GROMACS .gro file of C-alpha atoms in nm:
model
  510
    1MET     CA    1   0.310  -0.223   3.698
    2ASN     CA    2   0.416  -0.578   3.484
    3VAL     CA    3   0.412  -0.551   3.119
    4HIS     CA    4   0.472  -0.907   2.895
    5VAL     CA    5   0.581  -0.819   2.536
    6THR     CA    6   0.632  -1.102   2.293
    7ILE     CA    7   0.935  -1.051   2.114
    8CYS     CA    8   1.019  -1.376   1.944
    9GLN     CA    9   1.149  -1.731   2.050
   10HIS     CA   10   1.424  -1.806   2.259
   11THR     CA   11   1.473  -1.460   2.367
   12ASP     CA   12   1.826  -1.384   2.543
   13LEU     CA   13   1.849  -1.019   2.712
   14SER     CA   14   2.174  -0.837   2.700
   15SER     CA   15   2.231  -0.493   2.839
   16THR     CA   16   2.481  -0.215   2.658
   17ILE     CA   17   2.570   0.136   2.611
   18ASN     CA   18   2.456   0.320   2.332
   19ASN     CA   19   2.493   0.702   2.313
   20SER     CA   20   2.516   0.718   2.698
   21ARG     CA   21   2.199   0.534   2.742
   22THR     CA   22   2.151   0.177   2.855
   23VAL     CA   23   1.974  -0.035   2.643
   24LEU     CA   24   1.858  -0.420   2.593
   25PHE     CA   25   1.975  -0.593   2.306
   26ALA     CA   26   1.722  -0.894   2.287
   27CYS     CA   27   1.931  -1.204   2.083
   28SER     CA   28   1.687  -1.422   1.903
   29ASP     CA   29   1.550  -1.522   1.561
   30HIS     CA   30   1.390  -1.157   1.548
   31PRO     CA   31   1.670  -0.943   1.726
   32SER     CA   32   1.568  -0.610   1.876
   33VAL     CA   33   1.717  -0.311   2.082
   34ILE     CA   34   1.471  -0.203   2.337
   35SER     CA   35   1.523   0.136   2.502
   36SER     CA   36   1.326   0.391   2.739
   37THR     CA   37   1.197   0.710   2.577
   38ASN     CA   38   0.965   0.936   2.829
   39ASN     CA   39   0.886   0.635   3.032
   40LYS     CA   40   0.744   0.416   2.747
   41LEU     CA   41   0.979   0.100   2.571
   42VAL     CA   42   1.060   0.152   2.229
   43PHE     CA   43   1.117  -0.160   2.022
   44SER     CA   44   1.392  -0.145   1.721
   45SER     CA   45   1.436  -0.374   1.465
   46VAL     CA   46   1.779  -0.541   1.394
   47ASN     CA   47   1.902  -0.576   1.025
   48LEU     CA   48   1.999  -0.923   1.110
   49ARG     CA   49   1.803  -1.278   1.095
   50GLU     CA   50   1.970  -1.441   1.380
   51ILE     CA   51   2.196  -1.372   1.698
   52VAL     CA   52   2.295  -1.631   1.967
   53CYS     CA   53   2.455  -1.380   2.197
   54MET     CA   54   2.588  -1.044   2.207
   55CYS     CA   55   2.852  -0.861   2.446
   56SER     CA   56   3.009  -0.514   2.457
   57PHE     CA   57   3.324  -0.438   2.297
   58ASN     CA   58   3.544  -0.128   2.300
   59SER     CA   59   3.889  -0.066   2.151
   60GLU     CA   60   4.074   0.235   2.046
   61TYR     CA   61   4.065   0.150   1.685
   62TYR     CA   62   3.652   0.057   1.673
   63GLY     CA   63   3.541   0.274   1.957
   64PRO     CA   64   3.228   0.174   2.145
   65SER     CA   65   3.099  -0.206   1.939
   66LEU     CA   66   2.920  -0.459   1.977
   67THR     CA   67   3.032  -0.833   1.926
   68LEU     CA   68   2.734  -1.048   1.805
   69VAL     CA   69   2.753  -1.420   1.773
   70THR     CA   70   2.531  -1.574   1.459
   71ASP     CA   71   2.511  -1.987   1.367
   72MET     CA   72   2.790  -1.849   1.055
   73GLY     CA   73   3.019  -1.671   1.303
   74VAL     CA   74   3.127  -1.359   1.464
   75ILE     CA   75   3.001  -0.974   1.382
   76LEU     CA   76   3.173  -0.665   1.505
   77GLY     CA   77   2.914  -0.375   1.486
   78ARG     CA   78   2.756  -0.078   1.639
   79ILE     CA   79   2.390   0.041   1.665
   80ASP     CA   80   2.308   0.284   1.384
   81ASP     CA   81   2.018   0.518   1.510
   82ILE     CA   82   1.937   0.686   1.190
   83GLN     CA   83   1.594   0.581   1.057
   84LYS     CA   84   1.604   0.575   0.654
   85LEU     CA   85   1.358   0.475   0.380
   86HIS     CA   86   1.430   0.230   0.189
   87VAL     CA   87   1.565   0.432  -0.173
   88ARG     CA   88   1.715   0.283  -0.457
   89SER     CA   89   1.872   0.517  -0.720
   90LEU     CA   90   1.869   0.460  -1.087
   91VAL     CA   91   2.134   0.596  -1.316
   92LEU     CA   92   1.939   0.748  -1.610
   93GLY     CA   93   2.209   0.935  -1.783
   94GLU     CA   94   1.944   1.195  -1.857
   95SER     CA   95   1.707   1.441  -1.677
   96VAL     CA   96   1.350   1.287  -1.605
   97LYS     CA   97   1.100   1.566  -1.649
   98ARG     CA   98   0.750   1.351  -1.613
   99ILE     CA   99   0.674   1.008  -1.458
  100ALA     CA  100   0.347   0.838  -1.480
  101TYR     CA  101   0.271   0.475  -1.427
  102MET     CA  102   0.015   0.221  -1.653
  103ASP     CA  103  -0.110  -0.075  -1.385
  104GLU     CA  104  -0.245  -0.269  -1.673
  105GLU     CA  105   0.126  -0.374  -1.807
  106LYS     CA  106   0.292  -0.268  -1.466
  107ILE     CA  107   0.560  -0.014  -1.618
  108TYR     CA  108   0.652   0.356  -1.565
  109ILE     CA  109   0.635   0.612  -1.856
  110ILE     CA  110   0.905   0.890  -1.821
  111LEU     CA  111   0.945   1.154  -2.028
  112THR     CA  112   1.359   1.231  -2.028
  113GLN     CA  113   1.594   1.489  -2.195
  114TYR     CA  114   1.971   1.502  -2.231
  115MET     CA  115   2.219   1.728  -2.421
  116ASN     CA  116   2.471   1.522  -2.651
  117SER     CA  117   2.756   1.750  -2.572
  118TYR     CA  118   2.748   1.636  -2.191
  119GLN     CA  119   2.720   1.311  -2.246
  120THR     CA  120   3.027   1.060  -2.134
  121ASP     CA  121   3.148   0.719  -2.238
  122THR     CA  122   3.096   0.586  -1.877
  123ILE     CA  123   2.707   0.674  -1.877
  124VAL     CA  124   2.455   0.547  -2.132
  125PRO     CA  125   2.120   0.757  -2.164
  126ILE     CA  126   1.875   0.486  -2.053
  127SER     CA  127   1.669   0.615  -2.379
  128LYS     CA  128   1.954   0.422  -2.553
  129GLN     CA  129   1.943   0.132  -2.359
  130ALA     CA  130   1.574   0.036  -2.456
  131TYR     CA  131   1.499  -0.300  -2.626
  132GLN     CA  132   1.285  -0.119  -2.875
  133LYS     CA  133   1.404   0.213  -3.015
  134ILE     CA  134   1.146   0.445  -3.279
  135ASP     CA  135   1.146   0.779  -3.404
  136CYS     CA  136   0.869   0.955  -3.369
  137THR     CA  137   0.728   1.143  -3.679
  138THR     CA  138   0.445   1.364  -3.754
  139LYS     CA  139   0.156   1.423  -4.067
  140ILE     CA  140   0.125   1.794  -3.947
  141GLU     CA  141   0.260   1.995  -4.253
  142LYS     CA  142   0.321   2.317  -3.954
  143ILE     CA  143   0.547   2.099  -3.747
  144LYS     CA  144   0.703   1.936  -4.047
  145VAL     CA  145   0.821   2.271  -4.154
  146LEU     CA  146   0.917   2.405  -3.798
  147THR     CA  147   1.133   2.143  -3.748
  148GLU     CA  148   1.318   2.123  -4.081
  149GLN     CA  149   1.403   2.485  -4.054
  150GLN     CA  150   1.630   2.398  -3.778
  151GLN     CA  151   1.913   2.309  -3.996
  152GLU     CA  152   2.154   2.235  -3.764
  153GLU     CA  153   2.170   1.916  -3.535
  154ASN     CA  154   1.995   2.026  -3.209
  155ASP     CA  155   2.190   1.939  -2.923
  156VAL     CA  156   1.890   1.848  -2.702
  157CYS     CA  157   1.755   1.507  -2.735
  158ASN     CA  158   1.391   1.450  -2.592
  159SER     CA  159   1.240   1.119  -2.546
  160ILE     CA  160   0.954   0.910  -2.418
  161VAL     CA  161   1.086   0.602  -2.248
  162VAL     CA  162   0.902   0.272  -2.134
  163LEU     CA  163   1.044   0.104  -1.779
  164ASP     CA  164   0.976  -0.194  -1.619
  165GLN     CA  165   0.807  -0.161  -1.271
  166HIS     CA  166   1.013  -0.467  -1.142
  167THR     CA  167   1.368  -0.446  -1.317
  168HIS     CA  168   1.339  -0.076  -1.412
  169GLU     CA  169   1.477  -0.193  -1.747
  170ALA     CA  170   1.397   0.008  -2.057
  171HIS     CA  171   1.157  -0.153  -2.277
  172ALA     CA  172   1.096   0.115  -2.526
  173SER     CA  173   1.177   0.453  -2.614
  174VAL     CA  174   1.060   0.710  -2.858
  175LYS     CA  175   1.286   0.981  -2.965
  176LEU     CA  176   1.086   1.277  -3.060
  177LEU     CA  177   1.119   1.521  -3.351
  178ASN     CA  178   1.454   1.773  -3.372
  179ASN     CA  179   1.333   2.093  -3.161
  180GLU     CA  180   1.031   1.903  -2.998
  181GLU     CA  181   1.008   1.892  -2.632
  182ALA     CA  182   0.769   1.698  -2.433
  183ILE     CA  183   0.616   1.893  -2.175
  184SER     CA  184   0.294   1.686  -2.031
  185LEU     CA  185   0.218   1.337  -1.960
  186CYS     CA  186  -0.096   1.120  -1.837
  187VAL     CA  187  -0.220   0.743  -1.891
  188LEU     CA  188  -0.589   0.731  -1.935
  189THR     CA  189  -0.868   0.509  -2.081
  190PHE     CA  190  -1.152   0.655  -2.284
  191ALA     CA  191  -1.532   0.609  -2.225
  192ASP     CA  192  -1.569   0.420  -2.613
  193ASP     CA  193  -1.243   0.210  -2.505
  194PRO     CA  194  -1.255   0.149  -2.137
  195SER     CA  195  -1.031  -0.180  -2.170
  196ILE     CA  196  -0.760  -0.007  -2.360
  197PRO     CA  197  -0.521   0.219  -2.182
  198TYR     CA  198  -0.339   0.514  -2.364
  199ILE     CA  199  -0.053   0.702  -2.298
  200ALA     CA  200  -0.106   1.088  -2.392
  201VAL     CA  201   0.210   1.294  -2.412
  202GLY     CA  202   0.173   1.702  -2.484
  203THR     CA  203   0.507   1.829  -2.668
  204THR     CA  204   0.581   2.187  -2.801
  205ILE     CA  205   0.815   2.281  -3.054
  206ILE     CA  206   1.122   2.485  -2.968
  207CYS     CA  207   1.212   2.741  -3.225
  208ASN     CA  208   1.556   2.957  -3.171
  209ASP     CA  209   1.407   3.279  -3.288
  210GLU     CA  210   1.135   3.251  -3.034
  211ASP     CA  211   1.089   3.339  -2.655
  212ASP     CA  212   0.805   3.140  -2.589
  213PRO     CA  213   0.658   2.858  -2.820
  214LYS     CA  214   0.393   2.905  -2.996
  215TYR     CA  215   0.300   2.537  -3.143
  216GLY     CA  216   0.263   2.194  -3.016
  217ARG     CA  217   0.077   1.848  -3.039
  218ILE     CA  218  -0.085   1.576  -2.843
  219ILE     CA  219   0.035   1.250  -2.926
  220LEU     CA  220  -0.137   0.927  -2.847
  221PHE     CA  221   0.053   0.604  -2.777
  222ARG     CA  222  -0.067   0.238  -2.679
  223TYR     CA  223   0.186   0.010  -2.536
  224LYS     CA  224   0.139  -0.380  -2.572
  225ASN     CA  225   0.364  -0.639  -2.463
  226GLY     CA  226   0.687  -0.454  -2.485
  227HIS     CA  227   0.599  -0.246  -2.786
  228MET     CA  228   0.487   0.095  -2.846
  229ASN     CA  229   0.265   0.192  -3.110
  230MET     CA  230   0.164   0.583  -3.217
  231ILE     CA  231  -0.208   0.597  -3.238
  232SER     CA  232  -0.289   0.942  -3.302
  233GLU     CA  233  -0.191   1.331  -3.325
  234LYS     CA  234  -0.358   1.633  -3.277
  235GLU     CA  235  -0.209   1.955  -3.378
  236LEU     CA  236  -0.213   2.287  -3.096
  237ASN     CA  237  -0.147   2.631  -3.113
  238GLU     CA  238  -0.082   2.662  -2.771
  239VAL     CA  239   0.168   2.443  -2.549
  240PRO     CA  240  -0.014   2.144  -2.341
  241LEU     CA  241   0.087   2.199  -2.013
  242LYS     CA  242  -0.076   1.965  -1.804
  243MET     CA  243  -0.266   1.659  -1.881
  244LEU     CA  244  -0.568   1.451  -1.648
  245PRO     CA  245  -0.798   1.169  -1.749
  246PHE     CA  246  -1.132   1.350  -1.653
  247HIS     CA  247  -1.458   1.126  -1.687
  248GLY     CA  248  -1.335   0.905  -1.984
  249LYS     CA  249  -1.201   1.194  -2.154
  250LEU     CA  250  -0.893   1.388  -2.197
  251LEU     CA  251  -0.840   1.714  -2.010
  252VAL     CA  252  -0.557   1.974  -2.110
  253SER     CA  253  -0.454   2.281  -1.986
  254ILE     CA  254  -0.351   2.463  -2.285
  255GLY     CA  255  -0.235   2.855  -2.265
  256ASN     CA  256  -0.484   3.025  -2.033
  257GLY     CA  257  -0.737   2.778  -2.081
  258ILE     CA  258  -0.856   2.435  -2.079
  259ARG     CA  259  -0.994   2.188  -2.357
  260LEU     CA  260  -1.164   1.845  -2.319
  261TYR     CA  261  -1.061   1.559  -2.601
  262THR     CA  262  -1.235   1.253  -2.668
  263PHE     CA  263  -1.115   0.981  -2.896
  264SER     CA  264  -1.275   0.843  -3.246
  265LEU     CA  265  -1.197   0.487  -3.253
  266GLU     CA  266  -1.369   0.498  -3.612
  267ASN     CA  267  -1.151   0.775  -3.732
  268HIS     CA  268  -0.818   0.725  -3.485
  269GLU     CA  269  -0.831   1.094  -3.394
  270LEU     CA  270  -0.888   1.353  -3.122
  271ILE     CA  271  -1.184   1.549  -3.100
  272GLN     CA  272  -1.224   1.848  -2.900
  273LEU     CA  273  -1.559   1.868  -2.721
  274SER     CA  274  -1.530   2.163  -2.535
  275GLN     CA  275  -1.302   2.449  -2.417
  276THR     CA  276  -1.279   2.738  -2.198
  277SER     CA  277  -1.082   3.084  -2.188
  278THR     CA  278  -1.031   3.239  -1.893
  279GLU     CA  279  -0.889   3.576  -1.743
  280SER     CA  280  -0.559   3.375  -1.666
  281VAL     CA  281  -0.219   3.442  -1.804
  282GLU     CA  282  -0.093   3.096  -1.851
  283CYS     CA  283  -0.283   2.753  -1.660
  284LEU     CA  284   0.039   2.561  -1.505
  285GLU     CA  285  -0.143   2.347  -1.314
  286LEU     CA  286  -0.445   2.145  -1.307
  287LYS     CA  287  -0.638   1.933  -1.047
  288VAL     CA  288  -1.001   1.752  -1.096
  289LYS     CA  289  -1.238   1.585  -0.824
  290ASP     CA  290  -1.575   1.470  -0.953
  291ASP     CA  291  -1.717   1.713  -1.193
  292PHE     CA  292  -1.513   2.013  -1.075
  293ILE     CA  293  -1.169   2.143  -1.188
  294LEU     CA  294  -0.906   2.332  -1.033
  295THR     CA  295  -0.675   2.530  -1.183
  296GLY     CA  296  -0.342   2.720  -1.107
  297ASP     CA  297  -0.255   2.999  -1.308
  298LEU     CA  298   0.087   3.180  -1.361
  299MET     CA  299  -0.022   3.535  -1.207
  300ARG     CA  300  -0.413   3.477  -1.143
  301SER     CA  301  -0.389   3.220  -0.836
  302LEU     CA  302  -0.676   2.982  -0.798
  303THR     CA  303  -1.011   2.911  -1.029
  304ILE     CA  304  -1.269   2.661  -0.967
  305PHE     CA  305  -1.458   2.513  -1.281
  306ARG     CA  306  -1.739   2.262  -1.312
  307TYR     CA  307  -1.849   2.096  -1.613
  308ASN     CA  308  -2.185   2.035  -1.716
  309ILE     CA  309  -2.185   1.735  -1.865
  310ASP     CA  310  -2.533   1.774  -2.037
  311GLU     CA  311  -2.431   2.080  -2.217
  312ASN     CA  312  -2.100   1.976  -2.268
  313LYS     CA  313  -1.929   2.305  -2.118
  314PHE     CA  314  -1.731   2.457  -1.838
  315GLU     CA  315  -1.873   2.664  -1.593
  316ASN     CA  316  -1.643   2.926  -1.374
  317ILE     CA  317  -1.755   2.834  -1.024
  318ALA     CA  318  -1.528   3.071  -0.817
  319HIS     CA  319  -1.189   3.231  -0.809
  320ASP     CA  320  -0.932   3.371  -0.572
  321PRO     CA  321  -0.923   3.759  -0.623
  322HIS     CA  322  -0.557   3.794  -0.493
  323PRO     CA  323  -0.296   3.777  -0.776
  324GLN     CA  324  -0.006   3.515  -0.709
  325TRP     CA  325   0.233   3.324  -0.877
  326THR     CA  326   0.074   2.983  -0.825
  327ILE     CA  327   0.288   2.645  -0.877
  328ALA     CA  328   0.093   2.424  -0.768
  329CYS     CA  329  -0.262   2.319  -0.613
  330GLU     CA  330  -0.482   2.035  -0.481
  331PHE     CA  331  -0.848   1.987  -0.343
  332ILE     CA  332  -0.853   1.938   0.012
  333ASP     CA  333  -1.231   1.846  -0.008
  334ASP     CA  334  -1.519   1.960  -0.203
  335ASP     CA  335  -1.514   2.287  -0.095
  336ALA     CA  336  -1.157   2.346   0.036
  337PHE     CA  337  -0.843   2.395  -0.170
  338VAL     CA  338  -0.447   2.441  -0.119
  339CYS     CA  339  -0.207   2.606  -0.318
  340ALA     CA  340   0.160   2.685  -0.290
  341GLU     CA  341   0.294   3.004  -0.455
  342ASP     CA  342   0.699   3.089  -0.568
  343GLY     CA  343   0.749   3.263  -0.213
  344GLY     CA  344   0.750   2.924  -0.051
  345ASN     CA  345   0.429   2.984   0.107
  346LEU     CA  346   0.113   2.787   0.138
  347ILE     CA  347  -0.238   2.926   0.119
  348SER     CA  348  -0.583   2.728   0.179
  349CYS     CA  349  -0.907   2.869   0.041
  350HIS     CA  350  -1.272   2.820   0.063
  351LYS     CA  351  -1.576   2.798  -0.183
  352ASN     CA  352  -1.857   2.973  -0.021
  353SER     CA  353  -2.128   2.736  -0.168
  354GLY     CA  354  -2.369   2.809   0.139
  355SER     CA  355  -2.374   3.168   0.031
  356THR     CA  356  -2.713   3.326  -0.090
  357LYS     CA  357  -2.537   3.597  -0.291
  358GLU     CA  358  -2.398   3.498  -0.623
  359GLN     CA  359  -2.109   3.750  -0.551
  360GLU     CA  360  -2.007   3.596  -0.251
  361ARG     CA  361  -2.025   3.249  -0.405
  362ASN     CA  362  -1.798   3.339  -0.701
  363ILE     CA  363  -1.463   3.439  -0.448
  364LEU     CA  364  -1.273   3.226  -0.292
  365ASN     CA  365  -1.216   3.298   0.062
  366GLU     CA  366  -0.890   3.282   0.235
  367LEU     CA  367  -0.906   3.029   0.493
  368GLY     CA  368  -0.513   3.005   0.603
  369SER     CA  369  -0.154   3.076   0.499
  370TYR     CA  370   0.189   2.939   0.643
  371HIS     CA  371   0.560   2.986   0.501
  372VAL     CA  372   0.696   2.682   0.431
  373GLY     CA  373   1.038   2.822   0.337
  374GLU     CA  374   1.053   2.571   0.051
  375GLU     CA  375   0.952   2.592  -0.327
  376ILE     CA  376   0.644   2.334  -0.349
  377ASN     CA  377   0.575   2.264  -0.708
  378LEU     CA  378   0.374   1.943  -0.642
  379PHE     CA  379   0.071   1.822  -0.454
  380ARG     CA  380  -0.032   1.467  -0.454
  381ARG     CA  381  -0.338   1.267  -0.255
  382GLY     CA  382  -0.174   1.014  -0.019
  383CYS     CA  383   0.065   0.942   0.228
  384LEU     CA  384   0.366   0.711   0.245
  385VAL     CA  385   0.187   0.480   0.552
  386THR     CA  386  -0.062   0.219   0.443
  387GLN     CA  387  -0.159   0.072   0.729
  388GLN     CA  388  -0.265   0.200   1.093
  389THR     CA  389  -0.309   0.028   1.423
  390ALA     CA  390  -0.705  -0.057   1.505
  391GLU     CA  391  -0.756   0.235   1.739
  392SER     CA  392  -0.610   0.504   1.495
  393THR     CA  393  -0.835   0.807   1.496
  394ILE     CA  394  -0.665   0.965   1.187
  395ILE     CA  395  -0.818   0.970   0.836
  396LEU     CA  396  -0.546   0.883   0.569
  397GLU     CA  397  -0.785   0.997   0.301
  398THR     CA  398  -0.732   1.354   0.421
  399CYS     CA  399  -0.375   1.338   0.354
  400ILE     CA  400  -0.187   1.511   0.105
  401LEU     CA  401   0.175   1.485   0.016
  402MET     CA  402   0.407   1.780  -0.123
  403GLY     CA  403   0.732   1.755  -0.276
  404ALA     CA  404   0.963   2.067  -0.353
  405VAL     CA  405   1.250   2.148  -0.561
  406SER     CA  406   1.482   2.064  -0.312
  407GLY     CA  407   1.378   1.742  -0.266
  408TYR     CA  408   1.166   1.787   0.030
  409ILE     CA  409   0.904   1.585   0.117
  410GLY     CA  410   0.618   1.726   0.310
  411LEU     CA  411   0.261   1.603   0.461
  412LEU     CA  412  -0.041   1.803   0.464
  413LEU     CA  413  -0.360   1.658   0.699
  414GLN     CA  414  -0.694   1.786   0.766
  415LEU     CA  415  -0.745   1.814   1.150
  416PRO     CA  416  -1.071   1.773   1.315
  417PRO     CA  417  -1.166   2.108   1.483
  418THR     CA  418  -1.140   2.008   1.829
  419LEU     CA  419  -0.821   1.854   1.773
  420TYR     CA  420  -0.683   2.143   1.587
  421LYS     CA  421  -0.771   2.398   1.843
  422LEU     CA  422  -0.593   2.193   2.091
  423LEU     CA  423  -0.242   2.165   1.876
  424MET     CA  424  -0.279   2.515   1.799
  425SER     CA  425  -0.300   2.596   2.151
  426LEU     CA  426   0.009   2.382   2.199
  427GLN     CA  427   0.220   2.549   1.927
  428LEU     CA  428   0.176   2.881   2.116
  429LYS     CA  429   0.325   2.705   2.456
  430LEU     CA  430   0.589   2.498   2.229
  431ALA     CA  431   0.744   2.810   2.059
  432GLU     CA  432   0.778   3.002   2.376
  433TYR     CA  433   0.967   2.695   2.505
  434VAL     CA  434   1.165   2.518   2.253
  435PRO     CA  435   1.486   2.745   2.145
  436SER     CA  436   1.478   2.828   1.772
  437VAL     CA  437   1.710   2.797   1.519
  438GLY     CA  438   1.926   3.146   1.494
  439LYS     CA  439   1.664   3.276   1.769
  440ILE     CA  440   1.422   3.358   1.457
  441ASP     CA  441   1.082   3.412   1.636
  442HIS     CA  442   0.827   3.097   1.521
  443SER     CA  443   0.580   3.340   1.408
  444THR     CA  444   0.786   3.521   1.228
  445TRP     CA  445   0.947   3.234   1.053
  446ARG     CA  446   0.580   3.103   0.942
  447SER     CA  447   0.433   3.438   0.858
  448PHE     CA  448   0.349   3.487   0.479
  449ASP     CA  449   0.513   3.738   0.316
  450SER     CA  450   0.495   3.783  -0.063
  451ASP     CA  451   0.434   4.074  -0.344
  452GLY     CA  452   0.352   4.338  -0.056
  453ARG     CA  453   0.095   4.093   0.115
  454SER     CA  454   0.212   4.002   0.485
  455ASN     CA  455  -0.019   3.794   0.722
  456VAL     CA  456   0.089   3.618   1.074
  457SER     CA  457   0.047   3.246   0.983
  458ASN     CA  458  -0.282   3.129   1.067
  459GLY     CA  459  -0.496   2.797   0.970
  460PHE     CA  460  -0.216   2.572   0.972
  461ILE     CA  461  -0.021   2.395   1.256
  462ASP     CA  462   0.342   2.323   1.233
  463GLY     CA  463   0.392   1.934   1.264
  464ASP     CA  464   0.781   1.948   1.352
  465LEU     CA  465   0.760   2.200   1.636
  466ILE     CA  466   0.465   1.979   1.778
  467GLU     CA  467   0.678   1.667   1.730
  468THR     CA  468   0.915   1.843   1.982
  469TYR     CA  469   0.687   1.787   2.277
  470LEU     CA  470   0.761   1.415   2.277
  471ASP     CA  471   1.097   1.493   2.332
  472LEU     CA  472   1.072   1.698   2.650
  473PRO     CA  473   1.110   1.577   3.001
  474LYS     CA  474   0.742   1.433   3.170
  475THR     CA  475   0.758   1.724   3.400
  476VAL     CA  476   0.800   1.973   3.126
  477GLN     CA  477   0.510   1.861   2.921
  478GLN     CA  478   0.300   1.862   3.214
  479GLU     CA  479   0.367   2.198   3.256
  480LEU     CA  480   0.305   2.305   2.902
  481ILE     CA  481  -0.028   2.201   2.889
  482LYS     CA  482  -0.151   2.354   3.222
  483ASP     CA  483  -0.403   2.638   3.115
  484LEU     CA  484  -0.436   2.542   2.792
  485HIS     CA  485  -0.705   2.813   2.622
  486GLY     CA  486  -0.882   2.813   2.248
  487GLU     CA  487  -1.091   3.073   2.133
  488ASN     CA  488  -1.289   3.323   2.356
  489ASN     CA  489  -1.038   3.203   2.646
  490VAL     CA  490  -1.216   2.832   2.620
  491SER     CA  491  -1.043   2.564   2.846
  492LEU     CA  492  -0.910   2.314   2.650
  493ASN     CA  493  -0.852   1.994   2.914
  494THR     CA  494  -0.669   1.730   2.818
  495THR     CA  495  -0.373   1.464   3.031
  496VAL     CA  496  -0.012   1.432   2.900
  497GLU     CA  497  -0.093   1.081   2.816
  498GLU     CA  498  -0.371   1.144   2.591
  499LEU     CA  499  -0.180   1.421   2.423
  500VAL     CA  500   0.126   1.210   2.380
  501LYS     CA  501  -0.080   0.922   2.230
  502THR     CA  502  -0.235   1.172   1.981
  503ILE     CA  503   0.090   1.342   1.858
  504GLU     CA  504   0.250   0.989   1.839
  505GLU     CA  505  -0.024   0.890   1.581
  506LEU     CA  506   0.047   1.170   1.380
  507SER     CA  507   0.401   1.139   1.371
  508ARG     CA  508   0.337   0.737   1.233
  509ILE     CA  509   0.192   0.879   0.945
  510HIS     CA  510   0.492   1.024   0.791
   0.00000   0.00000   0.00000
C-alpha cells in the first residue's frame, strides 16, 4: 500500500537509531521525526525552525547524538521522547488558596496567604509587588471588636491580589484585617446590573481562643482600569465556604446550609433572598446546573436542591443516604452526579426522576464506585483539548477534569452504553494479561473501600489500563478481542483496527 503524506517543503529524509529503533528524520522548514508504532506511522515535530541536513554522531562523551545543520550553523543534540505540557511557573512568595478569572478585564484574582516569620530577603510576596496596595476596612462593629482584641501582630497575612492575564504582574492587592482569612471567591454579575462584573470574597475571623471560626463577612469589590474598590460588605454568623454565581445572584454555602443574595444598587448592599438549613454537618462543596444545586457535605454525602423562582425558595429534591466525607462533587448531566471522598474513591449517583414513588425519587441511587488512589479535591467541567478531528465521535461537552492534592490531574468522560460494554470487557482481559505493579490484582486495587463499606469497582473504566492495548503486539491485540462478551454473555464483535482507532481517539483528549 502506498501512502502519500505532505510534511512540508524541500524534505530530505535521513535515517538514524533512537532507543534501539530506526527512525526517519525529515529535514525541512518544519522538521519532523517519523517512526513506526504497531504498523502505523507516527509524526513528531522538532523544536527547531529549519534544518538543512542531519547525520548521526556517536562519541564516548556525548553518547548517541545527532549533528544538525541549519542556516545559522551546526547543532549537536539528541531526540527527547518525553512529551510535556508547556508550563510556566510563577514564584509568588506566598500560598494561593483560591483563583478566579474575570474575562472583562483579562485578570486573575487570587487569595493569598504568607507568614511573616518565614519571609526571606530574596523572595518578595506578590501582594507587596502590586501597583495599588490598599488595606481592607470594615464598618461591622462585631468584626471590629474581634480584630482589635487580637493585641499582638498576627504572623499570618491574607490578601486579595489581582494579576494581569498576559504579564502576570500584580496590578492591585488588598490586605485583609488582622486575623481575617479569605475562604471563598467568585466573579459574577448581578441581574439588576448585568454589565458590571463584581468580585465576591468570603472571609472569616480567626480567634485564638476558638477551635472553629464563627464569624465572617462577604465583601464585594469592583475592579476597573487597574484599581480595586470595595463596594459593600455583609456580616455573617458562620463561615462562607463556597460561592457561585446563580441566575444573576450570589449563591453561598454557609455552615450547614445555602443562602442566596442579590445586590441593591440603590443602597449598595447585599440582600438575602432565600436560605435553607439541611441535616448536613458542614456544606463543603457547591455546584449549580440550570435551576439545580448540588451540595457536598462533610459527612452526609450529596444533596440535590432545586430553586423555585416563583416562590423564591430552595426545594430538597434528593440525597445520598450513605454517610461519607465528601471533598468534591460535580454534575455529570441533569440526573447523574459524581463525587470524591477522603478515601481516594469516586462515586457516581443517579436521581430517580421517573419513579412514581416519592420515597424513591428522594433517594440518590449509586451507579458506580472506583478507587483512584488520589485525594481528589476539585472537579471542573472541560478538558485540555479544544479541537478534535472531523471524524471524532467523542463529545467533549461531557468531559470533567479532576485535580488532587498531590498535583494529579485526571479526566472523566461519559461513555455511550455500547462503548462502555466493549471497553469493560476489554478491561477484564487486559487485567489478566498486563502485569501489575507489585503484583496487586487490578480489581483489588480499584475496589471501593471506605468506613466499613467495600465494593468491587463498577461503573468506571480504567483509562490507563485500556491505553496499554495500543502498545501490545498486533497478534496479542487480536488474541485479546477474541470472545469478548458483555452482559448476559452477549458477544461483542469488533476488529483490532476499530478498537485501536477508538482508544487512540480517547487518548487524544487528555
